[in-house]
mmCIF file of N, CA and C in Angstrom:
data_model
loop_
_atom_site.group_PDB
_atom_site.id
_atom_site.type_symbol
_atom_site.label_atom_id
_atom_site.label_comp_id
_atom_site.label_asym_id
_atom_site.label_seq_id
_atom_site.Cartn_x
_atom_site.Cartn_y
_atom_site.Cartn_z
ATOM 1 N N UNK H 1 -9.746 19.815 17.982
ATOM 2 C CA UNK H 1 -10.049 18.794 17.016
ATOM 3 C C UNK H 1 -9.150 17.597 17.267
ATOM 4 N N UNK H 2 -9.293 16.433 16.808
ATOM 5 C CA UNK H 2 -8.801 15.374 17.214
ATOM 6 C C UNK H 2 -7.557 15.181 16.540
ATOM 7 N N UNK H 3 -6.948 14.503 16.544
ATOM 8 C CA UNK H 3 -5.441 14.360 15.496
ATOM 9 C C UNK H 3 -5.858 13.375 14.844
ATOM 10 N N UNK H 4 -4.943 13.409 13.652
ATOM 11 C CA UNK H 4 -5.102 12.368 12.537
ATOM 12 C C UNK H 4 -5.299 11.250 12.604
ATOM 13 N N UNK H 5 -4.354 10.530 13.993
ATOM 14 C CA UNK H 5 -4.168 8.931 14.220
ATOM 15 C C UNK H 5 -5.498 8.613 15.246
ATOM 16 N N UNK H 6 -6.093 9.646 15.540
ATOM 17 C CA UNK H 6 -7.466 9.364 16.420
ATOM 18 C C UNK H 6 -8.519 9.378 15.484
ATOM 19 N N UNK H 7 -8.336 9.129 14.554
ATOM 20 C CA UNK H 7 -9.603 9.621 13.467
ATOM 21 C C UNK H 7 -10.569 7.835 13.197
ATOM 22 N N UNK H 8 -11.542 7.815 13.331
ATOM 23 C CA UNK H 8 -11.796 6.438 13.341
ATOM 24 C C UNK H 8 -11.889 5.867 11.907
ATOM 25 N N UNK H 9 -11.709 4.692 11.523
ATOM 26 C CA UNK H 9 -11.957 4.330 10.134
ATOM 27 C C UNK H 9 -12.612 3.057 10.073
ATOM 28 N N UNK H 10 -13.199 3.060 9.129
ATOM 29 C CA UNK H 10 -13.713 1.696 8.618
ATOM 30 C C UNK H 10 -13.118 0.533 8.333
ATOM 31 N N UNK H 11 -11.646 0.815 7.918
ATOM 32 C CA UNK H 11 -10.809 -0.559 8.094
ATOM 33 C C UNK H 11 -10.729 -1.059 9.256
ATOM 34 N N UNK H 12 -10.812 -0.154 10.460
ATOM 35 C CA UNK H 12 -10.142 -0.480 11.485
ATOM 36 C C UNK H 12 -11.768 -1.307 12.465
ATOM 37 N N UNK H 13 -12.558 -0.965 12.319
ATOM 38 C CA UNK H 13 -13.684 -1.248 12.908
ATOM 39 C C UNK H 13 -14.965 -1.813 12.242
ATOM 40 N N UNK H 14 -15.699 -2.582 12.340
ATOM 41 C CA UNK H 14 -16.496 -3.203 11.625
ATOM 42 C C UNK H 14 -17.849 -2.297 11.523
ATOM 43 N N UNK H 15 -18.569 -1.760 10.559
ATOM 44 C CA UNK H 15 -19.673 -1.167 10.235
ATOM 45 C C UNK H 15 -20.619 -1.663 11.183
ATOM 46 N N UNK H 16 -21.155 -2.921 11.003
ATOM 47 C CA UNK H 16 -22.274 -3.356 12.532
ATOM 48 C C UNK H 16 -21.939 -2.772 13.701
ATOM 49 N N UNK H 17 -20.200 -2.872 13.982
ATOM 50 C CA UNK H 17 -20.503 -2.894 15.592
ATOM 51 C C UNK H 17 -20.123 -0.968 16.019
ATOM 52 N N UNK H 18 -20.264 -0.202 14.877
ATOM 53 C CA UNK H 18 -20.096 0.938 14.899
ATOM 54 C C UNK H 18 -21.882 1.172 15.301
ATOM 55 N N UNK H 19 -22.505 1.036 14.725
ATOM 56 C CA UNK H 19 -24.389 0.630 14.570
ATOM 57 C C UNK H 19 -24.633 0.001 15.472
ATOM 58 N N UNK H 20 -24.057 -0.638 15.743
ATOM 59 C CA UNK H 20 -24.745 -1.681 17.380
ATOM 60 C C UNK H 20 -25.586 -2.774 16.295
ATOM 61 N N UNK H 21 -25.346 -2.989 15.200
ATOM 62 C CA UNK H 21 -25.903 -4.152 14.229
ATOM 63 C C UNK H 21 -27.094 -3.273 13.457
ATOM 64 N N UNK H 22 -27.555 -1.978 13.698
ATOM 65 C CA UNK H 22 -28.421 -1.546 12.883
ATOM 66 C C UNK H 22 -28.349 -1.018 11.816
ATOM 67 N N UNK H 23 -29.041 -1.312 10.732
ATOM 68 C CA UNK H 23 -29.106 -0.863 9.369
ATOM 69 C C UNK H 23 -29.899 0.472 9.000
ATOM 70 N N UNK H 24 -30.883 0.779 9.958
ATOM 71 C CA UNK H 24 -32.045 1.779 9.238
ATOM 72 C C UNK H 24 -31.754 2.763 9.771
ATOM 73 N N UNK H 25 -31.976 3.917 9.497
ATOM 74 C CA UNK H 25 -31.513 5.573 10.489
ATOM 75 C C UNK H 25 -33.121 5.467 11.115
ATOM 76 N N UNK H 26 -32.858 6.427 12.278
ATOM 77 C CA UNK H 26 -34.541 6.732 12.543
ATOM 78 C C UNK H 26 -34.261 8.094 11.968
ATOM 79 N N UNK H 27 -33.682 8.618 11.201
ATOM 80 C CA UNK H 27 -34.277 9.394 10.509
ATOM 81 C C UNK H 27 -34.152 9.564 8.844
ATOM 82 N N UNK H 28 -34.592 9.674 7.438
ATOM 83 C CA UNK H 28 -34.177 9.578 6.786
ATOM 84 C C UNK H 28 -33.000 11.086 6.397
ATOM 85 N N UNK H 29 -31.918 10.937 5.522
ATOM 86 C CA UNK H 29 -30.891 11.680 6.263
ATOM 87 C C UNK H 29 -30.634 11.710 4.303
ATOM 88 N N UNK H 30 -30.888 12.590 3.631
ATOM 89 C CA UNK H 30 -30.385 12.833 2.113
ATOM 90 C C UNK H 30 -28.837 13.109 1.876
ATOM 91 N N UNK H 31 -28.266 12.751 1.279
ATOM 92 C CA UNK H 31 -26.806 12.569 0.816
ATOM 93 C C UNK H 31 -26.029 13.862 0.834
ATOM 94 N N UNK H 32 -26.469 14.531 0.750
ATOM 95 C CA UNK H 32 -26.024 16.243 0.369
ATOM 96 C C UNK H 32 -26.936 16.855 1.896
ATOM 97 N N UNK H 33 -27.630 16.555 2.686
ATOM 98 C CA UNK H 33 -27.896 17.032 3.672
ATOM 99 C C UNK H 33 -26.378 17.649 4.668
ATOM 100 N N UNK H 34 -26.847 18.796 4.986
ATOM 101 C CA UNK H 34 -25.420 19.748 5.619
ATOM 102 C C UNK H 34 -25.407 19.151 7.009
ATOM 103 N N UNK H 35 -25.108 19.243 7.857
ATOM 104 C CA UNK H 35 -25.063 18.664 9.440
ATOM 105 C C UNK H 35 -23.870 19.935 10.344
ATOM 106 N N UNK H 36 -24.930 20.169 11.168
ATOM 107 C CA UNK H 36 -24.543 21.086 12.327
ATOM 108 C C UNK H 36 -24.052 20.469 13.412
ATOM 109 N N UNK H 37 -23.404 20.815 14.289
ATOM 110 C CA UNK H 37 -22.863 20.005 15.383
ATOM 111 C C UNK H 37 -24.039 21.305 16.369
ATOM 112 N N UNK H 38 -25.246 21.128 16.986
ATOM 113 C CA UNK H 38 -26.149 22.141 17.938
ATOM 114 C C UNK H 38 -25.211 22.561 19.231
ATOM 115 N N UNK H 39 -25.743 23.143 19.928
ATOM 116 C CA UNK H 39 -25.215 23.977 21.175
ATOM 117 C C UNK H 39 -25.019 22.523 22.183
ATOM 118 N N UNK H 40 -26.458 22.105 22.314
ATOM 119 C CA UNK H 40 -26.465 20.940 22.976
ATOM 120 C C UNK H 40 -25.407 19.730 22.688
ATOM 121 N N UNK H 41 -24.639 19.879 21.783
ATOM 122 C CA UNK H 41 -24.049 18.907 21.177
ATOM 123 C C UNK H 41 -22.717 18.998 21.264
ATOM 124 N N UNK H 42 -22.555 20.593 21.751
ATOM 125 C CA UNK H 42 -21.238 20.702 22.241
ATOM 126 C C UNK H 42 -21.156 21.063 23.652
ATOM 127 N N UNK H 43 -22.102 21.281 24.174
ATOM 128 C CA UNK H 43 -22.494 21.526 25.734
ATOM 129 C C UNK H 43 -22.480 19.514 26.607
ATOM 130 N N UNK H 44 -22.818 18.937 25.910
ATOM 131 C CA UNK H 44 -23.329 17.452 25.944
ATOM 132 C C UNK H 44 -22.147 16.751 26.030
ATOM 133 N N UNK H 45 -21.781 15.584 26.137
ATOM 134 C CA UNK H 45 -20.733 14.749 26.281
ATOM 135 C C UNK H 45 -20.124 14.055 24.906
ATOM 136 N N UNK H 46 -20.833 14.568 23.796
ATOM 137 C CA UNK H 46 -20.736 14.522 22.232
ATOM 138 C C UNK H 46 -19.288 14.755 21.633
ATOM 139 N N UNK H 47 -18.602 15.611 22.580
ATOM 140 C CA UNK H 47 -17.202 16.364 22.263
ATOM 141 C C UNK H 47 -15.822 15.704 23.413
ATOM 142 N N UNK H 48 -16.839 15.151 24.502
ATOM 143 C CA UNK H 48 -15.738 15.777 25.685
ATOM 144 C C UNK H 48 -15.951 13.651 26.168
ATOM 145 N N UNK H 49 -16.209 12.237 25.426
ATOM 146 C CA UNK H 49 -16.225 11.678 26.090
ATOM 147 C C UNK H 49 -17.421 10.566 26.208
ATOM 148 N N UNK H 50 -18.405 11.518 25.916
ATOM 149 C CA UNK H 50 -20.110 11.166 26.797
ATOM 150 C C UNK H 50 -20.664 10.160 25.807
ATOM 151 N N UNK H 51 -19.851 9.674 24.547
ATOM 152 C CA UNK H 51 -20.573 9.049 23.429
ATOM 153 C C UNK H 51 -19.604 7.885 22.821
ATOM 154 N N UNK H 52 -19.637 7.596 21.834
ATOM 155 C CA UNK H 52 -18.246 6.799 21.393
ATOM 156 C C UNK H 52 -17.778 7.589 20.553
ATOM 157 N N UNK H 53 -16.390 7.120 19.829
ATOM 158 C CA UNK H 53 -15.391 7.405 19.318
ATOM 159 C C UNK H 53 -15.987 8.257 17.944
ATOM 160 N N UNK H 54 -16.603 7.951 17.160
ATOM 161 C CA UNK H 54 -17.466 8.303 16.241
ATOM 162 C C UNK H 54 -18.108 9.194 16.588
ATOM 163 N N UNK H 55 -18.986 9.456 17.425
ATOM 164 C CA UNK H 55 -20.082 10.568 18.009
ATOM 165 C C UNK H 55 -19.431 11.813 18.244
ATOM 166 N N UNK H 56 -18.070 11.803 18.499
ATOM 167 C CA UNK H 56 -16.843 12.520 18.720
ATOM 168 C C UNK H 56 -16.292 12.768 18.324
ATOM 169 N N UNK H 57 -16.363 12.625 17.064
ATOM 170 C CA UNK H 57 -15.491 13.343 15.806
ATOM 171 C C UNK H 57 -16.308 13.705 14.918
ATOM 172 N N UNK H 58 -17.475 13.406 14.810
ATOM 173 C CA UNK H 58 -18.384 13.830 13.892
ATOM 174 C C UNK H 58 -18.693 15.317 15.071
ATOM 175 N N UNK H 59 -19.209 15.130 15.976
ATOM 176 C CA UNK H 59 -19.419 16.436 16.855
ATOM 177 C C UNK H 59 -17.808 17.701 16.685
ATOM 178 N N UNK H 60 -16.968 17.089 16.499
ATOM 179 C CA UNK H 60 -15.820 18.125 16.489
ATOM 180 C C UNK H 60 -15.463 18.429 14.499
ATOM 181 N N UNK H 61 -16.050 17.350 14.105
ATOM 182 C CA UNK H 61 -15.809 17.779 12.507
ATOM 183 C C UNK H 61 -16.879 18.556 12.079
ATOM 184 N N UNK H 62 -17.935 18.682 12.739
ATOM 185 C CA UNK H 62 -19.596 19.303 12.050
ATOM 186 C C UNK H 62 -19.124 20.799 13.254
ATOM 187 N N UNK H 63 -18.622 20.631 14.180
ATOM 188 C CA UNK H 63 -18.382 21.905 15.246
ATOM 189 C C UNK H 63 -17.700 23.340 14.513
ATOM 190 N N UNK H 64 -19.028 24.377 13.652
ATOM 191 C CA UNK H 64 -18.521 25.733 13.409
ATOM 192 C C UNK H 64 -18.416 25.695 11.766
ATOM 193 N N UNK H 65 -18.670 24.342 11.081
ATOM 194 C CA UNK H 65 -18.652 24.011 9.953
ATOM 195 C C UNK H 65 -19.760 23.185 9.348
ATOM 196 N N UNK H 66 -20.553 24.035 8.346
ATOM 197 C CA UNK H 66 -21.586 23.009 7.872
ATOM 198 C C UNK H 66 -20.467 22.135 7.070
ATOM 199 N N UNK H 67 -21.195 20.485 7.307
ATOM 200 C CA UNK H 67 -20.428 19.170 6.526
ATOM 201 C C UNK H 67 -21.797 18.317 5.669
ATOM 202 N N UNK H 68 -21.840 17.678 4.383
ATOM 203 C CA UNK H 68 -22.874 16.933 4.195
ATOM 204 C C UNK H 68 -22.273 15.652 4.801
ATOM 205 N N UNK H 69 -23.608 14.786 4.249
ATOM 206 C CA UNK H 69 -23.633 13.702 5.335
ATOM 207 C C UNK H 69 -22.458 12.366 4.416
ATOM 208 N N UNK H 70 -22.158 12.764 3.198
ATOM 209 C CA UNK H 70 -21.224 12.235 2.067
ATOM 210 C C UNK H 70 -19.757 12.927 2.334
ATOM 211 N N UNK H 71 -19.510 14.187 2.959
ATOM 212 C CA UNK H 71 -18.876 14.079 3.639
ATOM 213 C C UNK H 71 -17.983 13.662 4.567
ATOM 214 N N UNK H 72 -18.977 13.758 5.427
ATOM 215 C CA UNK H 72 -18.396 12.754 6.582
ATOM 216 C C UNK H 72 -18.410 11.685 6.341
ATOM 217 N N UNK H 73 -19.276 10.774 5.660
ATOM 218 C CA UNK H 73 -18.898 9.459 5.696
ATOM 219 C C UNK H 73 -17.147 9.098 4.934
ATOM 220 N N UNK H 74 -17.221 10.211 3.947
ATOM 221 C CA UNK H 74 -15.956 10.171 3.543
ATOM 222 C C UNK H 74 -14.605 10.483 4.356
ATOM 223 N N UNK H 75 -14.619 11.346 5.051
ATOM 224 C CA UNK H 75 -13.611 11.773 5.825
ATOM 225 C C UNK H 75 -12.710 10.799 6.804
ATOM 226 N N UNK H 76 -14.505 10.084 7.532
ATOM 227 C CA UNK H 76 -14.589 8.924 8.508
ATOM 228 C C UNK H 76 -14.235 7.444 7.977
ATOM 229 N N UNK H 77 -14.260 7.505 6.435
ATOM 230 C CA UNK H 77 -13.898 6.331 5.735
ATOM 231 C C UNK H 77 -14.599 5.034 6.033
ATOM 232 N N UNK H 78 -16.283 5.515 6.247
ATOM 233 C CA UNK H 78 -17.051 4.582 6.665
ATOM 234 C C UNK H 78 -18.336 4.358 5.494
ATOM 235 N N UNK H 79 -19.013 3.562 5.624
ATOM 236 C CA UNK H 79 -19.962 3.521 4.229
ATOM 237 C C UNK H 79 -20.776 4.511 4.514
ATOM 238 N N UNK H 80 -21.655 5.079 3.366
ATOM 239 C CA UNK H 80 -22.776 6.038 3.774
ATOM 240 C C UNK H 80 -23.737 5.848 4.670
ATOM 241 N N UNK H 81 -24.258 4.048 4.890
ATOM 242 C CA UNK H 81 -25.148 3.713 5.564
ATOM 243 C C UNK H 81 -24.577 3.917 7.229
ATOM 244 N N UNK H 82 -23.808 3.397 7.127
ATOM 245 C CA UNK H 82 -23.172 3.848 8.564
ATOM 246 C C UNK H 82 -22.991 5.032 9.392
ATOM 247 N N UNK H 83 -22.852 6.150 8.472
ATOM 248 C CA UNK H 83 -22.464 7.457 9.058
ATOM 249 C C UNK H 83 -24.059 8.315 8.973
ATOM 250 N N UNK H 84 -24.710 7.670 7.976
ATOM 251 C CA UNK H 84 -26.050 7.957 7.943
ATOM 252 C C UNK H 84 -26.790 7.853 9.386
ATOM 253 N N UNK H 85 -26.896 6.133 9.915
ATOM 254 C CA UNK H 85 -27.017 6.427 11.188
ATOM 255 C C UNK H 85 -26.839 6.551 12.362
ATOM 256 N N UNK H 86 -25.368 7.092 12.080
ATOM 257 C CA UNK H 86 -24.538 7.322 13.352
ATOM 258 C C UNK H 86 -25.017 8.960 13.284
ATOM 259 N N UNK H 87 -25.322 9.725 11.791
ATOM 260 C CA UNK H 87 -25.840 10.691 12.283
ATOM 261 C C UNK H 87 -27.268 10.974 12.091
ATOM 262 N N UNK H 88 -28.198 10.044 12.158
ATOM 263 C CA UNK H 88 -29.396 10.323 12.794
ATOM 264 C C UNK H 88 -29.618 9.938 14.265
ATOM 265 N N UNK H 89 -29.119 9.420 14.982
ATOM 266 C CA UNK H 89 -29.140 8.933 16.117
ATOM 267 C C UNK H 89 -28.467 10.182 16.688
ATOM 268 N N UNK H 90 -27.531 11.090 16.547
ATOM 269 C CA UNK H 90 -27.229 12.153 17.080
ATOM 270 C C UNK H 90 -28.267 13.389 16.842
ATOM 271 N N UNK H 91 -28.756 13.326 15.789
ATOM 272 C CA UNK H 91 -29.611 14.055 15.403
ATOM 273 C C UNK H 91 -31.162 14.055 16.348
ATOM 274 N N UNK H 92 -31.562 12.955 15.909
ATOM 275 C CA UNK H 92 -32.492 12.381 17.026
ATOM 276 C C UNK H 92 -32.708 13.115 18.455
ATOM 277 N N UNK H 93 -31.458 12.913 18.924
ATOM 278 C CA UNK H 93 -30.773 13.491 20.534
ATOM 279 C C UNK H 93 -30.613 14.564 20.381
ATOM 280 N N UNK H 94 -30.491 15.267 19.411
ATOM 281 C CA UNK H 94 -30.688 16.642 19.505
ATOM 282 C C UNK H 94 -28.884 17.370 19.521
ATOM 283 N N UNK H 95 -27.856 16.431 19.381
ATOM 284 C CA UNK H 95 -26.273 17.000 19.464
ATOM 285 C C UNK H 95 -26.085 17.383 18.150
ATOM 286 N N UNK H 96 -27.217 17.070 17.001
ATOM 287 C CA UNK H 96 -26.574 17.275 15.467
ATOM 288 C C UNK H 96 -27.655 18.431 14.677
ATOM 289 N N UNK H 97 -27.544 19.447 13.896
ATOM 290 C CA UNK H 97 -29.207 19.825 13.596
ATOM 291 C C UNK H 97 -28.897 19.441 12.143
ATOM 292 N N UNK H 98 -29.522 18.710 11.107
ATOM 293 C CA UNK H 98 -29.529 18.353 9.923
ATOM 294 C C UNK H 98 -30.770 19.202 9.018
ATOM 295 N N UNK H 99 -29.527 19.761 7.967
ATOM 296 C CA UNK H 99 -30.658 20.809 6.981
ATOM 297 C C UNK H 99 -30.380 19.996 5.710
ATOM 298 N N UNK H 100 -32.147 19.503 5.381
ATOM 299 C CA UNK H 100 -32.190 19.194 4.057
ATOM 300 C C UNK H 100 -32.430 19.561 3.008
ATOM 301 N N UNK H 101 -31.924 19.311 2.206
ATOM 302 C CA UNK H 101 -31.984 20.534 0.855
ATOM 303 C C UNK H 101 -33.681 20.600 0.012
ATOM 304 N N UNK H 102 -33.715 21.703 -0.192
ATOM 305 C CA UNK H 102 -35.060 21.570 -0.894
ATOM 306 C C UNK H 102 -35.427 20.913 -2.073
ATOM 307 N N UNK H 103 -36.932 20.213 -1.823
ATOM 308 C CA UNK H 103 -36.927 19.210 -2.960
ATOM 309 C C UNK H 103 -36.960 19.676 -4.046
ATOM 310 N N UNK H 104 -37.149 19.315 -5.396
ATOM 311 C CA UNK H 104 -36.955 19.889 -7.027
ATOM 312 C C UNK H 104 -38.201 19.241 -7.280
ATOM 313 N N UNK H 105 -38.864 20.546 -8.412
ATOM 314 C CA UNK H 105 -39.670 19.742 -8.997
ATOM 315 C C UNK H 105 -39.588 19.987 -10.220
ATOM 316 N N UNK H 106 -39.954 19.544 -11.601
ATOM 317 C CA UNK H 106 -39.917 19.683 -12.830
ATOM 318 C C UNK H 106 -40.099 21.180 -13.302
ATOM 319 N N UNK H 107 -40.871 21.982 -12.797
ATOM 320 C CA UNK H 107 -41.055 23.195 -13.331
ATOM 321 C C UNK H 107 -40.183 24.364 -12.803
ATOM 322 N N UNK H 108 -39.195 24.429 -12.022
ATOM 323 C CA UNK H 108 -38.090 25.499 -11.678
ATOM 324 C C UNK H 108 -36.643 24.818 -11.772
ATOM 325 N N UNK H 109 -36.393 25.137 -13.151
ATOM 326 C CA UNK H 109 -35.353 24.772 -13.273
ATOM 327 C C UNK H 109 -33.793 25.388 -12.718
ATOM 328 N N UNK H 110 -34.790 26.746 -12.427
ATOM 329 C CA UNK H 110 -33.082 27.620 -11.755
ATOM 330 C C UNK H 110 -32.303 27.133 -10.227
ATOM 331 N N UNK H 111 -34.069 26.596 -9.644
ATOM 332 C CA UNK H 111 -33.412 25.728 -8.175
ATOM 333 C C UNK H 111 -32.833 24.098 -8.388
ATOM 334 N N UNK H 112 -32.605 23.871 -10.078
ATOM 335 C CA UNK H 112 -32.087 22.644 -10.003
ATOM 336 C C UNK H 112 -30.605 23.133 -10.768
ATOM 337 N N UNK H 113 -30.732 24.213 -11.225
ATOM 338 C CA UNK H 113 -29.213 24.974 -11.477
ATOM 339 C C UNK H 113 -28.723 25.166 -10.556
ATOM 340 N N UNK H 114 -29.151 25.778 -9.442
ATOM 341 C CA UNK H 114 -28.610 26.569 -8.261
ATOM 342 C C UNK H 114 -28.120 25.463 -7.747
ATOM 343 N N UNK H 115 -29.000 24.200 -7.166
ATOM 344 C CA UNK H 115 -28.529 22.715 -6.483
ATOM 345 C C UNK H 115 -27.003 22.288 -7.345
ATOM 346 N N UNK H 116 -27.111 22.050 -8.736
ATOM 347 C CA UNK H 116 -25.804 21.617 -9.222
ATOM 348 C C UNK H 116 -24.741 22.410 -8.855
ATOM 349 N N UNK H 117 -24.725 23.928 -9.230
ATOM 350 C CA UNK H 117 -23.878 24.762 -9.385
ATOM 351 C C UNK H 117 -22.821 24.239 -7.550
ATOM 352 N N UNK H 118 -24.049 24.289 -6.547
ATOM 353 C CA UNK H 118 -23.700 24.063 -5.453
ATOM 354 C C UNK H 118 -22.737 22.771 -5.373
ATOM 355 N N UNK H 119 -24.135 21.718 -5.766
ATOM 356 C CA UNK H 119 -22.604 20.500 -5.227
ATOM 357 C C UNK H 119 -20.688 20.469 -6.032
ATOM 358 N N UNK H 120 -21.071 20.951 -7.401
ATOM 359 C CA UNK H 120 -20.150 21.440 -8.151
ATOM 360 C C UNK H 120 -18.889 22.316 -7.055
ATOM 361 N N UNK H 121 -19.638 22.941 -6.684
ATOM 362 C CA UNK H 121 -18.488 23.787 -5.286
ATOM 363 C C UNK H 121 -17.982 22.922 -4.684
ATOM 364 N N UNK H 122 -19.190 21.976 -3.786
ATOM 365 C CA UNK H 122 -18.355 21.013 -3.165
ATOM 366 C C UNK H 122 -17.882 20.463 -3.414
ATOM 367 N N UNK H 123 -17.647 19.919 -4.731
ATOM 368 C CA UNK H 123 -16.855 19.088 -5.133
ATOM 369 C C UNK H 123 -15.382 19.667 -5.543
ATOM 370 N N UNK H 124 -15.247 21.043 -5.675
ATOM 371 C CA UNK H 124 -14.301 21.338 -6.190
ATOM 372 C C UNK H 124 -13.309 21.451 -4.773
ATOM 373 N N UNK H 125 -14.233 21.433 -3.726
ATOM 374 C CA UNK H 125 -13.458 22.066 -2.378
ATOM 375 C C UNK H 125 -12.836 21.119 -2.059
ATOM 376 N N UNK H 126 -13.203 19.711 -2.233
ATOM 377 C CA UNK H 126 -12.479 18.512 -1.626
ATOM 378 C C UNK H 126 -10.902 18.380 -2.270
#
């Protein structure tokens, strides 16, 4: 894993030029979505080099640990939109696998208990 002072941040780097100036994910990417770092993603240059600075810590922070995508943007100290599609663009490529949570609908309320109870965890873990 990387050390602390290698960790990239948002003060330090401008949101556009982390994006290459893009705003939209090509994929849509839900807030609480978990993110896998795939085989390919650690087999790939994702870990070791092959990507930028970002692509590389998200691959070694998602590596053996499901992370949501609020998460990482937090960790990375970057806005949500940013880490959003820094991780659909990995995703895309196939270095990230992203599981989205199931949708809710008005009539099962125990899978909208179960959803709170959950982020409630995560929140307590931080």
């Amino acid at each position: 894993m990387m050390a602390e002072r290698d960790e990239p941040t948002g003060a330090l780097v401008r949101p556009y030029a982390v994006t290459r100036g893009r705003t939209r994910p090509r994929l849509e990417i839900a807030l609480e979505a978990l993110v896998e770092t795939t085989v390919r993603g650690r087999s790939a240059g994702a870990t070791k080099g092959g990507q930028g600075r970002e692509h590389q810590y998200i691959a070694a922070l998602c590596d053996g640990r499901l992370q949501s995508l609020a998460e990482i943007a937090a960790r990375m100290q970057l806005p949500l939109g940013v880490a959003r599609v820094l991780i659909a663009d990995m995703a895309a490529d196939g270095l990230l696998a992203v599981y989205e949570p199931t949708s809710l609908d008005d009539t099962n309320d125990a899978v909208g208990t179960e959803l709170l109870e959950r982020v409630l965890s995560g929140l307590r873990r931080l």
